[in-house]
mmCIF file of C-alpha atoms in Angstrom:
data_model
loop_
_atom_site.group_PDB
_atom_site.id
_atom_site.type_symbol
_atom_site.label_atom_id
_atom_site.label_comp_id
_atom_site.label_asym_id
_atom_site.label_seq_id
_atom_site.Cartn_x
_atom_site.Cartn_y
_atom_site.Cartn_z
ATOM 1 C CA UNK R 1 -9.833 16.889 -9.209
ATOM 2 C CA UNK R 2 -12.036 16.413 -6.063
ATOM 3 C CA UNK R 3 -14.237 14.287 -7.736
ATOM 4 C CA UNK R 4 -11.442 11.611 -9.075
ATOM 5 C CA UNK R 5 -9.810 11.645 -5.411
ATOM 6 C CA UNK R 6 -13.484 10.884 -4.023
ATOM 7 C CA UNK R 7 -13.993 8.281 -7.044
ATOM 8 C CA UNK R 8 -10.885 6.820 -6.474
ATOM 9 C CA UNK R 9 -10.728 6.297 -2.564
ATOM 10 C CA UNK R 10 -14.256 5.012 -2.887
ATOM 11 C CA UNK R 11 -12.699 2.276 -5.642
ATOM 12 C CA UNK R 12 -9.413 1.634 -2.931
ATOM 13 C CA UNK R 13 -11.838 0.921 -0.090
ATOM 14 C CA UNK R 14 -14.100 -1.180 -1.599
ATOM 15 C CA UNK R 15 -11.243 -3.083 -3.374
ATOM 16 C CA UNK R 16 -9.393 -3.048 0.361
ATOM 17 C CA UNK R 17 -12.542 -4.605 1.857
ATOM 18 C CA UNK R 18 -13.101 -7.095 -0.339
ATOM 19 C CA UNK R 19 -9.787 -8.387 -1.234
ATOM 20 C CA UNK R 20 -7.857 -7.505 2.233
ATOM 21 C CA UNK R 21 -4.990 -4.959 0.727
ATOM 22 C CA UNK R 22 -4.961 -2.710 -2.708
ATOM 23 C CA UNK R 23 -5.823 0.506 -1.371
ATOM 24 C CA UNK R 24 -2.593 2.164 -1.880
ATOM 25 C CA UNK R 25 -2.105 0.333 -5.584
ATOM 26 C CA UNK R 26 -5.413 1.343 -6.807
ATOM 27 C CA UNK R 27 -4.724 4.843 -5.678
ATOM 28 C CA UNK R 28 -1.789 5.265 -7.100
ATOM 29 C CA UNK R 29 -3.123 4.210 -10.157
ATOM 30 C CA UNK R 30 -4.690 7.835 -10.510
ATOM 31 C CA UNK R 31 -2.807 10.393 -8.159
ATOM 32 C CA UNK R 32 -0.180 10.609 -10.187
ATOM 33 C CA UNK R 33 -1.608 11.622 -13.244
ATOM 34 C CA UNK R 34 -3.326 14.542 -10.655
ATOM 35 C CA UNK R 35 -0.112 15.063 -8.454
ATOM 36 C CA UNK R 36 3.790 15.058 -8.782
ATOM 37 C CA UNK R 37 4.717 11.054 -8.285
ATOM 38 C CA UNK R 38 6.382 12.215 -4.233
ATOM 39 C CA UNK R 39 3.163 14.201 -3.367
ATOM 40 C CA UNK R 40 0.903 10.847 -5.026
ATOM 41 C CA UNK R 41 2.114 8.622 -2.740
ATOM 42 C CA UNK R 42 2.475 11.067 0.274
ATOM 43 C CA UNK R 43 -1.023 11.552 0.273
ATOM 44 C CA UNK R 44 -2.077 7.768 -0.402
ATOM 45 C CA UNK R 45 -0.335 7.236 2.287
ATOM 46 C CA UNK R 46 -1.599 9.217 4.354
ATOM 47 C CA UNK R 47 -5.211 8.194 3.526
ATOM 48 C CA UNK R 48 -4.100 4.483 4.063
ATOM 49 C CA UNK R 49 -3.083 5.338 7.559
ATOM 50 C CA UNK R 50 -6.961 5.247 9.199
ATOM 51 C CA UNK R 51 -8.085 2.522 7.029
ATOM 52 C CA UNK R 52 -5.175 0.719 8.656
ATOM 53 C CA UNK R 53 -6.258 2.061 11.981
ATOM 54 C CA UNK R 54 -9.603 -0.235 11.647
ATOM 55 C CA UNK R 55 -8.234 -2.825 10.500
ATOM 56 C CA UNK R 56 -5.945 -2.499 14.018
ATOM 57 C CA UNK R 57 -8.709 -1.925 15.988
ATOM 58 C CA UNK R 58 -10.699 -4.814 14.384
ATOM 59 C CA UNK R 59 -7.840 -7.436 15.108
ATOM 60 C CA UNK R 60 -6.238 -5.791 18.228
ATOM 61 C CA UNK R 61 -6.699 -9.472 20.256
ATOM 62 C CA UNK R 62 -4.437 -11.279 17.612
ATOM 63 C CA UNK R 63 -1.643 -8.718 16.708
ATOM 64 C CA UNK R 64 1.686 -10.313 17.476
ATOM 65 C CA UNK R 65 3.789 -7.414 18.424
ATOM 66 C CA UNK R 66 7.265 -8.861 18.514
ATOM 67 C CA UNK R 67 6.732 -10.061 14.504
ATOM 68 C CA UNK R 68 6.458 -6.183 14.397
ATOM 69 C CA UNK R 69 9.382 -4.145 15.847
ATOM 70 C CA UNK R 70 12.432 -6.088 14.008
ATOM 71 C CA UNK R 71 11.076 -5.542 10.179
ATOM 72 C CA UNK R 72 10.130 -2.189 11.254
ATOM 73 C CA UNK R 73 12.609 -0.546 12.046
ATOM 74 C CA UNK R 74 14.758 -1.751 8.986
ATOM 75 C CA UNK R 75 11.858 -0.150 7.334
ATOM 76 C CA UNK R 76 11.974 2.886 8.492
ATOM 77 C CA UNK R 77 15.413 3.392 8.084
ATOM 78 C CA UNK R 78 15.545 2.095 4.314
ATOM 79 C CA UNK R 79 11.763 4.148 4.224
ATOM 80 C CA UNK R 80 13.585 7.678 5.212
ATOM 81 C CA UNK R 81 16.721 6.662 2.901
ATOM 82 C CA UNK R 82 14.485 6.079 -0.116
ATOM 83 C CA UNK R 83 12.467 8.947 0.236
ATOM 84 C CA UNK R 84 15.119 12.018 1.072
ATOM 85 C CA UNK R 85 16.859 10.324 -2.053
ATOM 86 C CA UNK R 86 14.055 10.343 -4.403
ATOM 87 C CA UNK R 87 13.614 14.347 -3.671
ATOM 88 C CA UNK R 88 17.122 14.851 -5.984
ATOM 89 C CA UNK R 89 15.413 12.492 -8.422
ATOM 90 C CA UNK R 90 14.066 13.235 -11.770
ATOM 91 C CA UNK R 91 10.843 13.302 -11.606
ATOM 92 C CA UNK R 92 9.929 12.203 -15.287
ATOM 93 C CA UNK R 93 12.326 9.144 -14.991
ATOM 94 C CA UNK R 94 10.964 8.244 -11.491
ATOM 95 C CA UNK R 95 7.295 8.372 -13.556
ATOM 96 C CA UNK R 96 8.872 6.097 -16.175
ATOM 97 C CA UNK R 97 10.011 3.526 -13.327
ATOM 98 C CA UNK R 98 6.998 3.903 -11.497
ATOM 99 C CA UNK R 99 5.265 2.683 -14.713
ATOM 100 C CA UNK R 100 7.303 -0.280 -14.954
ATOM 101 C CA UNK R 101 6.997 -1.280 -11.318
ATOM 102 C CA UNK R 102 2.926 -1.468 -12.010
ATOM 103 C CA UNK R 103 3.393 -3.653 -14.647
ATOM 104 C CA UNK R 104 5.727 -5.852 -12.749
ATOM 105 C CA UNK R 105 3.494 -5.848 -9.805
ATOM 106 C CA UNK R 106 0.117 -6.530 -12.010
ATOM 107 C CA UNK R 107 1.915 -10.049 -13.596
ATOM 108 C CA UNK R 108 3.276 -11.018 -10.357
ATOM 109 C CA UNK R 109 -0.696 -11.203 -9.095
ATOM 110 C CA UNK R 110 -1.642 -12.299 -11.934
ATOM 111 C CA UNK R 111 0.303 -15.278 -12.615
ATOM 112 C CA UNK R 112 2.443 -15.470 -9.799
ATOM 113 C CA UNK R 113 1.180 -15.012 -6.427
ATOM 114 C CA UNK R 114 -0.789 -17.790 -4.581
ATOM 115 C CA UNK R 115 -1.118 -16.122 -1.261
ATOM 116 C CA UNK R 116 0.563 -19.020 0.174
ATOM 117 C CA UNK R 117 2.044 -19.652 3.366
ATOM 118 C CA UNK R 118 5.600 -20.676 3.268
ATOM 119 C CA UNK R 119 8.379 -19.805 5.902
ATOM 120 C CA UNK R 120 11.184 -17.458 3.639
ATOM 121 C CA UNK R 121 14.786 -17.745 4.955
ATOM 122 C CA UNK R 122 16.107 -15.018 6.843
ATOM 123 C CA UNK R 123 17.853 -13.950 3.214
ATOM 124 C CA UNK R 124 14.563 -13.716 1.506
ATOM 125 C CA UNK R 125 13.130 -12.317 4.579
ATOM 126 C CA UNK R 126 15.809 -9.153 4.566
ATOM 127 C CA UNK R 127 15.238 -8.837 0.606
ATOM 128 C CA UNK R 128 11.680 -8.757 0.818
ATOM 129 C CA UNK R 129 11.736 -5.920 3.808
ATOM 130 C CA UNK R 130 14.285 -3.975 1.987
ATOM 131 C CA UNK R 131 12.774 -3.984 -1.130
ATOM 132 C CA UNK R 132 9.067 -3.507 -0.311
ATOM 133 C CA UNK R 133 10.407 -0.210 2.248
ATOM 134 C CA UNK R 134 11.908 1.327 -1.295
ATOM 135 C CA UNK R 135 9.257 0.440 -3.059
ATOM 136 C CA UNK R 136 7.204 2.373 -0.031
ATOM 137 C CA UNK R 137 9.320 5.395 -0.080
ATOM 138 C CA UNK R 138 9.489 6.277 -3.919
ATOM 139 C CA UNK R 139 5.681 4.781 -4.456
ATOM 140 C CA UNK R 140 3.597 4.548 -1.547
ATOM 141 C CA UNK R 141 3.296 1.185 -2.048
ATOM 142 C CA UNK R 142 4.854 -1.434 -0.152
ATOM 143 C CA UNK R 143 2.692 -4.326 0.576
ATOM 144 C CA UNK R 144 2.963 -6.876 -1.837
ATOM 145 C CA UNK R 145 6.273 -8.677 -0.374
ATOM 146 C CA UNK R 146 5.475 -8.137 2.916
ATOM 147 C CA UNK R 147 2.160 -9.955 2.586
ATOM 148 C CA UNK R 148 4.590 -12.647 1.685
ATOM 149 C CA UNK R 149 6.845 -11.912 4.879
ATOM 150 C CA UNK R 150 4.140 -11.924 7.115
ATOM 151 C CA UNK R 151 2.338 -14.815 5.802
ATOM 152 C CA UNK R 152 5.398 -16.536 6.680
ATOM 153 C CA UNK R 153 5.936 -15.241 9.830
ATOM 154 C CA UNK R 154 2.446 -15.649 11.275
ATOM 155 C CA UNK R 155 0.199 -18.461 11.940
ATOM 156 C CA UNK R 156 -3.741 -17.865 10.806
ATOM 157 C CA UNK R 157 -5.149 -15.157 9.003
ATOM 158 C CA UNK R 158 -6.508 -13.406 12.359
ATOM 159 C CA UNK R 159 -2.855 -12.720 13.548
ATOM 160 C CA UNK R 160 -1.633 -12.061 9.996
ATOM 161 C CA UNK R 161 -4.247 -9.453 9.521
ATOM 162 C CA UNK R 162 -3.954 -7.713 12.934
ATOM 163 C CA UNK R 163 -0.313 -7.957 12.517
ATOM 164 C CA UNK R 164 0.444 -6.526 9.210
ATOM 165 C CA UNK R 165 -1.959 -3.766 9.621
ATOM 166 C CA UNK R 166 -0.241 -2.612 13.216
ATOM 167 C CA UNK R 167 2.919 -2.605 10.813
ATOM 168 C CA UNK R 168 1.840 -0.931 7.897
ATOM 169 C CA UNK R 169 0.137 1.827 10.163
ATOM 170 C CA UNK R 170 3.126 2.348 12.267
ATOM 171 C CA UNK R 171 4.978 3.112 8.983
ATOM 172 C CA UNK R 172 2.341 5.144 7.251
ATOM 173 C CA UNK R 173 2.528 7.560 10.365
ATOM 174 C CA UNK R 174 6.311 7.580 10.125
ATOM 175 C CA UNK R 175 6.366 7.756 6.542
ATOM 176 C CA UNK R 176 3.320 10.770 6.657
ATOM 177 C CA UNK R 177 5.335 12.466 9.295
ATOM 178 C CA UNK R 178 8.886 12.569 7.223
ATOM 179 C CA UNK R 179 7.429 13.549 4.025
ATOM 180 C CA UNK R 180 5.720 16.595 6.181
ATOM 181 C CA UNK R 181 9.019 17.286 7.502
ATOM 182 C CA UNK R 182 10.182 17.238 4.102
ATOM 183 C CA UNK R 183 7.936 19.457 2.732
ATOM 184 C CA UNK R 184 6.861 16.485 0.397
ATOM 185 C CA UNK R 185 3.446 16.960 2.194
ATOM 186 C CA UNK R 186 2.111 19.835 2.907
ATOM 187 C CA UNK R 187 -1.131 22.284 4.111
ATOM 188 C CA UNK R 188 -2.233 22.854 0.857
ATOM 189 C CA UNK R 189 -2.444 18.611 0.012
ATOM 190 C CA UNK R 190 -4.726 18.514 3.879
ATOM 191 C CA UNK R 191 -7.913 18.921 2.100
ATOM 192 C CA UNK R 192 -7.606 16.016 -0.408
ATOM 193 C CA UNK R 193 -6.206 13.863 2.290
ATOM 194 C CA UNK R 194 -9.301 14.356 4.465
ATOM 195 C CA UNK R 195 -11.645 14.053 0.976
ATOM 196 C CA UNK R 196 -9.772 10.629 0.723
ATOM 197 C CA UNK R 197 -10.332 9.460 4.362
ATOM 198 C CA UNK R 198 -13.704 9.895 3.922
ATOM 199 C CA UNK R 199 -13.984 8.585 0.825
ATOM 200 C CA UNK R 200 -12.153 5.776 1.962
ATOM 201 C CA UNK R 201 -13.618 5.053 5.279
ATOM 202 C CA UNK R 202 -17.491 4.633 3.249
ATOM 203 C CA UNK R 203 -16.263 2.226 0.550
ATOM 204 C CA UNK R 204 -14.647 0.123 3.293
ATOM 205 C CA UNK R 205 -18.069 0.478 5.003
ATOM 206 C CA UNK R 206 -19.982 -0.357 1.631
ATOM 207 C CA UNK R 207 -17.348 -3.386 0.620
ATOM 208 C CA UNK R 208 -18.703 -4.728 4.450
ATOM 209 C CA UNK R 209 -22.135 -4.846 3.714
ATOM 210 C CA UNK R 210 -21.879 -6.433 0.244
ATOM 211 C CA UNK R 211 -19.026 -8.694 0.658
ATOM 212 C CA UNK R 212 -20.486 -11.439 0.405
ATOM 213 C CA UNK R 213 -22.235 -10.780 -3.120
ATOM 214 C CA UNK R 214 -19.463 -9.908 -5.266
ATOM 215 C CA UNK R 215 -17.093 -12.215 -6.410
ATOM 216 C CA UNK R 216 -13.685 -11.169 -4.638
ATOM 217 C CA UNK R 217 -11.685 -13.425 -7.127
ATOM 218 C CA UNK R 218 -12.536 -11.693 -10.573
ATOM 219 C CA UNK R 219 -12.342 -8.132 -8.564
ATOM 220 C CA UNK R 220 -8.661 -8.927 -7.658
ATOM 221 C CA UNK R 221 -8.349 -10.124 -11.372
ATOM 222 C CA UNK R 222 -9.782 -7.095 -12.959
ATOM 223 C CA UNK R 223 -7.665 -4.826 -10.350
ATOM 224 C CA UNK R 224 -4.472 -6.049 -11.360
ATOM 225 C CA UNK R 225 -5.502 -5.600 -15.292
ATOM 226 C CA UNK R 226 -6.085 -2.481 -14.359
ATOM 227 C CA UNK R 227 -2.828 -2.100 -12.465
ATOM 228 C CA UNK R 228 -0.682 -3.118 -15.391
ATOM 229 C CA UNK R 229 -2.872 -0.758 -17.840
ATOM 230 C CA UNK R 230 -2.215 2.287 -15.609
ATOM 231 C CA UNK R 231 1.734 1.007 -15.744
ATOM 232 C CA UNK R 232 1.344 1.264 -19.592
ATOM 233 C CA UNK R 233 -0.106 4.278 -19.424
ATOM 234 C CA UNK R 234 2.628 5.864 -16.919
ATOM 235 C CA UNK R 235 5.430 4.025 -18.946
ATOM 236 C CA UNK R 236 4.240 5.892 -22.353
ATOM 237 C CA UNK R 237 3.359 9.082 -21.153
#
């Protein structure tokens, strides 16, 4: 078990630092064939909170604090909705959906997504927070639409980069927190999340040093195949 959550947060760094977001998704490819789906994406999230940290630090000059607060705090609130609900939920059917979300998520990237920046209405704007904060809560993984919110919101990559990651660390430690208080998380799941961090933490440092050898666009390719095969594979079994 140690060795796949090492393997794995290795994998979800150097995807992270390559690509610019994935860490949860590729995680959560594995952890819940190790733990129950709640606990998975407790501790993903957890281990996502200090790679987000960097990220913050890295971009501190260009984060855009008021994009922040409004989507956040509809977050949280749909966050601690979705995740005291999906305690009373059956676990194997939340597995089966889980399964089908992958897939869902591996053709949008595939064929759908152009990471482009277009300004949503405030309609779209709402869905996409509401959704991707449910999404968050039963999966630990809620980034996809709001790459698309803050793309929109946000005018270069420098301030969309500081400014998503101040958002999606701010939620990680609220979301971490709950689940604790929950007893989602709790001592004994400590020693994987700190195996993670630092598993983590050296394929971020790794994807920084060879960046700029691999080919970022047939990684994300051969990510999201391996997204929608994991979906399969939850879906089935």
């Amino acid at each position: 078990m140690v060795y796949m959550i090492l393997g794995i947060a290795l994998l979800a760094g150097l995807v992270q630092g390559v690509t610019g977001f994935g860490a949860s998704i590729v995680m959560m490819m594995v952890f819940p064939h190790i733990f129950a789906l709640l606990q998975a994406a407790g501790i993903s999230t957890a281990i996502c909170t200090f790679l987000n940290l960097v990220m913050v630090v890295n971009y501190r000059q260009y984060i855009n604090i008021k994009k922040i607060i409004p989507p956040a705090i509809l977050y949280i609130l749909v966050c601690s909705i979705t995740i005291t609900l999906a305690t009373t939920v059956n676990q194997t059917l939340m597995k089966k959906v889980f399964g089908i979300f992958l897939i869902i998520l591996a053709i949008y990237y595939l064929f759908i997504d152009k990471g482009e920046r277009k300004k949503l209405s405030l309609i779209v704007s709402l869905i996409c927070i509401v959704v991707s904060a449910i999404c968050d809560g039963l999966f630990g993984i809620g980034g996809p639409l709001m790459v698309l919110y803050f793309l929109s919101q946000t005018h270069n990559t420098h301030e969309y980069l500081g400014t998503i990651s101040l958002f999606f660390m701010i939620n990680c430690i609220y979301n971490t927190c709950f689940r604790i208080y929950n007893g989602i998380i709790t001592i004994a799941h400590l020693p994987y999340i700190a195996i993670g961090v630092v598993s983590i933490m050296i394929g971020g440092l790794i994807a920084s040093r060879i960046v700029d050898k691999l080919n970022g666009a047939f990684l994300r390719k051969l990510t999201y195949i391996m997204i929608g095969i994991s979906g399969i594979v939850n879906l089935l079994f």
